[in-house]
Structure formats: structure tokens, C-alpha cells
Short mmCIF file of C-alpha atoms in Angstrom, two decimals:
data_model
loop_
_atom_site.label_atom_id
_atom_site.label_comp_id
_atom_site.label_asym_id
_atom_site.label_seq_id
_atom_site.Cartn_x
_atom_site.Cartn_y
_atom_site.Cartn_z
CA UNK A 87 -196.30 -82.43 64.23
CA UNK A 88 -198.16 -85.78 63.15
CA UNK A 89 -200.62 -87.61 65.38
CA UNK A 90 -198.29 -90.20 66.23
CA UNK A 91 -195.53 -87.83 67.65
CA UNK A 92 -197.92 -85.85 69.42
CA UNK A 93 -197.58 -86.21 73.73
CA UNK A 94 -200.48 -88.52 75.06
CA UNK A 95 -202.19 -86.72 77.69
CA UNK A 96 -200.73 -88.34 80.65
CA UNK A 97 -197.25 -86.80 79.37
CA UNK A 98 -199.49 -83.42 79.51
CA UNK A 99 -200.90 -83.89 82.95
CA UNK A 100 -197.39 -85.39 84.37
CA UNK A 101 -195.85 -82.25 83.08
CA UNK A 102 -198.43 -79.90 84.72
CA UNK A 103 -197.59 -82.18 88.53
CA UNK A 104 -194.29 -81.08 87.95
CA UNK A 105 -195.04 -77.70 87.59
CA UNK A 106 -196.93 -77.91 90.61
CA UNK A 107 -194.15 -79.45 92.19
CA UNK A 108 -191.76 -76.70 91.15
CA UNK A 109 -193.94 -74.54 92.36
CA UNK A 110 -193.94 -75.18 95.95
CA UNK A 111 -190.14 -75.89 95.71
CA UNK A 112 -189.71 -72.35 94.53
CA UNK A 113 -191.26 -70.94 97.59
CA UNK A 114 -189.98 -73.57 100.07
CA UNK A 115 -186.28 -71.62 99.15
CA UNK A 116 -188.01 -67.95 99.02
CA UNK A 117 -189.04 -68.64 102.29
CA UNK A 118 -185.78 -69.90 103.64
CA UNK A 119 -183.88 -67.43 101.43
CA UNK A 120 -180.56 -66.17 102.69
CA UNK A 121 -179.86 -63.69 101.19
CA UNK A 122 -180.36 -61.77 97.85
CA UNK A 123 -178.51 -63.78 95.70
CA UNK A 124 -179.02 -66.93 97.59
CA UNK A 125 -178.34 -69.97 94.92
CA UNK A 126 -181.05 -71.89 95.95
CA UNK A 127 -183.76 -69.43 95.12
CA UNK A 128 -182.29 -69.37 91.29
CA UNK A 129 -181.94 -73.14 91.38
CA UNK A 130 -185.68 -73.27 92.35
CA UNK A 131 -186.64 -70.37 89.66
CA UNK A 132 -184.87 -72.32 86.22
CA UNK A 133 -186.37 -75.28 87.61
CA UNK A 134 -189.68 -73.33 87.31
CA UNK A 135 -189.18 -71.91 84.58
CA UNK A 136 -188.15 -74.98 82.78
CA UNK A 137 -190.87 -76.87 84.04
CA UNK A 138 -193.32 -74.35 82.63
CA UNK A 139 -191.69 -74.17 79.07
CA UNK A 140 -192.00 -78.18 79.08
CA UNK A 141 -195.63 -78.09 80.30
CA UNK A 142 -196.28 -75.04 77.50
CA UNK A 143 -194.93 -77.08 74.53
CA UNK A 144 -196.94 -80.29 75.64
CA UNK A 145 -200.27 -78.25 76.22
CA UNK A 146 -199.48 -76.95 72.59
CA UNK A 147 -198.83 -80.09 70.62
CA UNK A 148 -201.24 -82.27 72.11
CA UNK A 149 -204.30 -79.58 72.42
CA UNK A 150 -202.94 -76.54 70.50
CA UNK A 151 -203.36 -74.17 73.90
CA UNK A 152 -200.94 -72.24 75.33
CA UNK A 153 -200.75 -70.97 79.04
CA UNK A 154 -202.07 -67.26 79.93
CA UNK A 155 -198.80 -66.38 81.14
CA UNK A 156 -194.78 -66.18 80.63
CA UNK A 157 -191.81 -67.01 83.06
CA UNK A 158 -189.36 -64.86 81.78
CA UNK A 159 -185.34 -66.04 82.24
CA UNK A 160 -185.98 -69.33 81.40
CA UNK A 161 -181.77 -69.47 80.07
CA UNK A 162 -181.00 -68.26 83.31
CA UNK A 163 -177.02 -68.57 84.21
CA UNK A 164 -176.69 -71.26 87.08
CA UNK A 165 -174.88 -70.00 90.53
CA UNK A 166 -171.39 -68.52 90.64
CA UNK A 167 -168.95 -71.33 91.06
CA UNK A 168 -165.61 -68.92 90.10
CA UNK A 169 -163.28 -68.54 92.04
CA UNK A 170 -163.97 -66.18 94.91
CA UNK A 171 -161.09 -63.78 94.52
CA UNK A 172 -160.19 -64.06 90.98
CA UNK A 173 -157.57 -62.71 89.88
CA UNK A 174 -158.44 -61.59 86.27
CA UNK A 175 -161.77 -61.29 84.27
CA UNK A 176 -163.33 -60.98 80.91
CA UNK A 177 -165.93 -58.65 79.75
CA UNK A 178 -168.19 -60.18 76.69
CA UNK A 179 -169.97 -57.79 74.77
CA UNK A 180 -172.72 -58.35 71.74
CA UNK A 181 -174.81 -55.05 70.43
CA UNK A 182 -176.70 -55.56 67.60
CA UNK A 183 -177.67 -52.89 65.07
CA UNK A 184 -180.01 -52.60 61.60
CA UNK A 185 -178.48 -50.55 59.14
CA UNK A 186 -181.26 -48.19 58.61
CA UNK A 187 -179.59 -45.39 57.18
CA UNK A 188 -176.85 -47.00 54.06
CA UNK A 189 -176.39 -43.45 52.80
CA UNK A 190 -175.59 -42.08 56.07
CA UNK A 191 -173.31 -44.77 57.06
CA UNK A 192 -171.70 -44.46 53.69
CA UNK A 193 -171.26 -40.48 54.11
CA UNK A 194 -169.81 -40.62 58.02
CA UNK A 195 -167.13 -43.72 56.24
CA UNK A 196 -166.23 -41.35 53.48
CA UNK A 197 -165.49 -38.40 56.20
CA UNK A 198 -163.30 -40.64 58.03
CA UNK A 199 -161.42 -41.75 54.87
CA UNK A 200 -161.15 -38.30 53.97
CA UNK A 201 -159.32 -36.84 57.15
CA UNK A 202 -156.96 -40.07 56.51
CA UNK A 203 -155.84 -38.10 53.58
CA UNK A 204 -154.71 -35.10 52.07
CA UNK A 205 -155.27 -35.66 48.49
CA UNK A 206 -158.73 -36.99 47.36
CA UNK A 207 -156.99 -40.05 45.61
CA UNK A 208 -156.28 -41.43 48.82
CA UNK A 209 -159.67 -42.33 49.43
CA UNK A 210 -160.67 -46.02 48.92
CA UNK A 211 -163.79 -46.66 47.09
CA UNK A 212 -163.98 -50.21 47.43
CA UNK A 213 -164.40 -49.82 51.55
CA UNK A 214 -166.07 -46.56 52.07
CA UNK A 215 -168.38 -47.26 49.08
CA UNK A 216 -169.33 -50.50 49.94
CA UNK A 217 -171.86 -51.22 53.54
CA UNK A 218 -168.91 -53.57 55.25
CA UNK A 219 -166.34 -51.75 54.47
CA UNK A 220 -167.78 -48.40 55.83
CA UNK A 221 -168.74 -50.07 58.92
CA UNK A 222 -165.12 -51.83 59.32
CA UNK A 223 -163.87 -48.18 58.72
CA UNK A 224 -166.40 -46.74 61.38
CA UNK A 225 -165.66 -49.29 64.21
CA UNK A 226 -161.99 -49.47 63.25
CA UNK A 227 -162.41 -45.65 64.26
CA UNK A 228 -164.65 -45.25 67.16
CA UNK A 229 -164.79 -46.93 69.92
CA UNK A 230 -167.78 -49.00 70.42
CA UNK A 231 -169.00 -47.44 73.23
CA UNK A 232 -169.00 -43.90 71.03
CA UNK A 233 -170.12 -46.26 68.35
CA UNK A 234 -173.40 -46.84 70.61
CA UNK A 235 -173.92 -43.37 71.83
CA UNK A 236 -173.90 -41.85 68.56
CA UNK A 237 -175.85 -44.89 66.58
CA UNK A 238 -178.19 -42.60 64.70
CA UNK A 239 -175.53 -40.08 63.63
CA UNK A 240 -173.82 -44.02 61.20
CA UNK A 241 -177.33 -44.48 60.24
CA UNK A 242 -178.12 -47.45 62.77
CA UNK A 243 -180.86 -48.38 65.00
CA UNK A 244 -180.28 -50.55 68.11
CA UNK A 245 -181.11 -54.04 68.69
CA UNK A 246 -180.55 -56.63 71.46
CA UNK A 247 -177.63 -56.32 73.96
CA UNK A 248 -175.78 -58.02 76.11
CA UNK A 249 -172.85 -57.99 78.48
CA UNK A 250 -171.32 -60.91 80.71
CA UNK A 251 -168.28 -60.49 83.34
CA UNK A 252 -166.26 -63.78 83.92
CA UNK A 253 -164.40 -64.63 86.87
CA UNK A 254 -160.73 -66.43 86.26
CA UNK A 255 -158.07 -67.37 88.25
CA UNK A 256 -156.06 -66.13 85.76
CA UNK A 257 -155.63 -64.19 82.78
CA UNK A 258 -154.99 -66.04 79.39
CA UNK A 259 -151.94 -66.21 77.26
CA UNK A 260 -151.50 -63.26 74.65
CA UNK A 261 -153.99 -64.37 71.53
CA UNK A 262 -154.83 -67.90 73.22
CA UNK A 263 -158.51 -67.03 72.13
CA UNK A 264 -158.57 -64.62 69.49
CA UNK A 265 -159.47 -67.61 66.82
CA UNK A 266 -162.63 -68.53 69.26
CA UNK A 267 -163.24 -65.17 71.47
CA UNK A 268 -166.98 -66.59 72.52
CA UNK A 269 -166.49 -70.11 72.84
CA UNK A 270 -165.40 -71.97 75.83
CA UNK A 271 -167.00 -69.79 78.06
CA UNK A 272 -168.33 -71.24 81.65
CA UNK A 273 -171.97 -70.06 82.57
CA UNK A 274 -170.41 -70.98 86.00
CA UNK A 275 -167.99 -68.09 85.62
CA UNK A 276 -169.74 -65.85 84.98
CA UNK A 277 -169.99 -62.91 87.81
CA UNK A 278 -172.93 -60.76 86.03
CA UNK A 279 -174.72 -60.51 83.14
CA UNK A 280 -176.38 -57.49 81.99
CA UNK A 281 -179.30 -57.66 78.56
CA UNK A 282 -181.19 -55.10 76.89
CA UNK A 283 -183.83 -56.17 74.87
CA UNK A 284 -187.21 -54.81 73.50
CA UNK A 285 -188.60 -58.13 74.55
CA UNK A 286 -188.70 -56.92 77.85
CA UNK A 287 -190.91 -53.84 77.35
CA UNK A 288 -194.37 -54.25 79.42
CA UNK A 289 -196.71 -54.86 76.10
CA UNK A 290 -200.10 -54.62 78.37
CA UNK A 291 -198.89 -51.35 79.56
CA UNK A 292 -198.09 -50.36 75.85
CA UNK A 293 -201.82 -51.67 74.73
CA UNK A 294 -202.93 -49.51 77.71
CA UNK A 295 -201.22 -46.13 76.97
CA UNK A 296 -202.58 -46.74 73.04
CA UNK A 297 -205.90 -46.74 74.43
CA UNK A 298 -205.42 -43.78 76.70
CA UNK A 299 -203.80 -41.97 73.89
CA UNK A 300 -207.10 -43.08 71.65
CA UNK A 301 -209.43 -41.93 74.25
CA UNK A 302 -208.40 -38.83 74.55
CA UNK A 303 -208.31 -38.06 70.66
CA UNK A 304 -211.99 -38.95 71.30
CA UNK A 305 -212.62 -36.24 73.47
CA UNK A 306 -210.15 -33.69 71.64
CA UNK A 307 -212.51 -34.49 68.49
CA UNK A 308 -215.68 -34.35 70.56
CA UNK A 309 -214.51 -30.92 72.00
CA UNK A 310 -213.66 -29.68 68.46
CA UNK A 311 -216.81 -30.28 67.47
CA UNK A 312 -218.35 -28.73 70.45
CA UNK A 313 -216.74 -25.63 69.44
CA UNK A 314 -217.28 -25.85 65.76
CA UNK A 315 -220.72 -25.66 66.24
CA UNK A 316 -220.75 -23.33 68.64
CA UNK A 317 -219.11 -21.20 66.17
CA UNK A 318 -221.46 -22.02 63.54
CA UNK A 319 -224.20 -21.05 66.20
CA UNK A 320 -222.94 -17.44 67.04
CA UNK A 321 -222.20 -16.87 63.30
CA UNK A 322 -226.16 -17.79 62.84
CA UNK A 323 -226.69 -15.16 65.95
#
């Protein structure tokens, strides 16, 4: 970023009042919360959260700092406004996967091909020799949820996931969306959302069990050593 487009630091300071501000809004509705899910406690958190990720990037830019800590959520869906007895609903699903294994996948795509057929002409070569066309072969014969159970068995290692419910008064008209199946999707529809995501793994706890771990190879070695030489000792005796 070049000097000129950098924040002045009254932009910096205005955005840490608002985070102050957002602060003690955020507890004003945990301490009148009504319930678990009461809307006004996750209006009050994204406007946290978004405060904080303004104040972060304007700390950054102007004075290349960051904060010492991390609101996590800060794309959090806004309140339910569905309908509240809906009569149909939508499940979204995204899994990702690395293809860590090609040979594998490639083997488990030529099995499948094979039980297709009898003779060993039948099989195709350009799909099950080929990375997308073993994996359209593999998902066009597992279900995904098998698919997910039994990643390492294709050669595949698990990513991000995610899965979102909508709410509609309605269902849709046979292959109205299949062109588009993730656009036009209301955050307000949305009943509940479910991610997994290695993003969300405690990394101080992770720095804390490598230390641990380290530690203790200390004092394996130490005790090795002990008994080395006490072995060297009674061989001396």
C-alpha cells in the first residue's frame, strides 16, 4: 500500500472507539439475553467481530501491527428470518479433498470399471486412466457420504467442510436450479450451518503438547544415559 492510501491515524483511533463501542454493546445483549439463540446476542457478536477486522486492517496499514488476538466467525450468518414452519428445505453440502494418492484412486476406478464388465474390453481407458475421470467414476458410484468415510481407501485426504440447512416455504420446481445449485441462496434461510475446518484446531495447545512431547524425549534420553553408564560402570566392576 503507498503512503498516500495508507489510513491517517484518526481513521485508526476512530476504528479502535468503535470497537470499544461494540464491545459494551455485545455485553449490554449477553446480559439481557433471552435465550440461547437470542438474535440480538449474534447481531452484537458480527458487529464485534467486524469492528475488530476493520480496526486489525487499519492498525496494519498505517503501523504494520496486528492485534494479539482473533474473533473467530467474523462471516457469521445473520438471524433466522424463514419461515417458521417451512414446509420444505435444502441441504448444501461442500467437502473438499487433495488427491494424495493418484495411483490409488486410479486402481479403486479401474475395480469399479471392471465389475461393470465381463470382458476386459469393456473397460474405458480414457476415464479410469485419467484423475477426473476416475473420480467421476468413484462418486458416480458411492455415495458421498461412503465417499467420506472411506477417503483414504480413493487415495484422498480431507479438507474443509461445510453443511447449511435452508428453510422454504416451498419446494422448487423439478431442475429449476440444477444450472445454479449454490447461487441464490438466502443467509436469512438458512436454519443451521455446520463447518469443519483445521483452522479451528487450538494451535497454542498444539505448540504446548510439542513441547511436552520434547520434554519428555529429554528425560527418556537423560534416563538412557543414566543407564548406559551405569552399565558401563558394572561392566568396569
Amino acid at each position: 500500500m503507498s503512503d498516500a492510501a495508507q489510513p491517517t491515524a484518526a481513521e485508526v483511533r476512530a476504528a479502535a472507539e468503535a470497537i470499544k463501542t461494540a464491545l459494551d454493546r455485545h455485553l449490554a445483549a449477553v446480559e439481557r439475553r433471552s435465550g440461547e439463540d437470542d438474535p440480538a446476542v449474534l447481531e452484537a457478536f458480527n458487529q464485534l467481530a467486524a469492528a475488530a477486522e476493520v480496526y486489525d486492517e487499519l492498525l496494519y496499514d498505517r503501523y504494520d501491527e496486528v492485534t494479539p488476538f482473533e474473533i473467530p466467525g467474523a462471516e457469521e450468518l445473520p438471524p433466522y428470518a424463514g419461515p417458521e414452519e417451512p414446509h420444505a428445505i435444502s441441504v448444501l453440502i461442500r467437502r473438499d479433498y487433495a488427491v494424495v494418492e493418484p495411483q490409488r484412486l486410479l486402481a479403486q476406478a479401474q475395480r469399479v470399471e471392471a465389475a461393470e464388465y465381463e470382458a476386459p474390453g469393456g473397460l474405458s481407458e480414457e476415464a479410469a486412466g485419467t484423475v477426473p475421470g476416475a473420480l467421476g467414476i468413484l462418486f458416480g458410484e458411492f455415495e458421498p457420504d461412503e465417499i467420506a468415510s472411506r477417503h483414504k481407501e480413493f487415495g484422498l485426504e480431507e479438507g474443509d467442510s461445510t453443511l447449511w440447512v435452508t428453510a422454504a416455504e416451498e419446494a422448487p420446481e423439478a431442475g429449476e436450479w440444477l444450472d445454479a445449485p449454490f447461487e441464490h441462496i438466502d443467509p436469512q434461510g438458512v436454519v443451521c450451518r455446520f463447518d469443519v475446518s483445521a483452522v479451528f484446531d487450538d494451535e497454542d495447545d498444539s505448540d504446548e503438547e510439542d513441547d511436552l512431547e520434547f520434554v519428555e524425549d529429554e528425560d527418556e534420553v537423560e534416563d538412557e544415559d543414566e543407564a548406559e553408564d551405569d552399565e558401563v560402570e558394572n561392566v568396569q566392576r
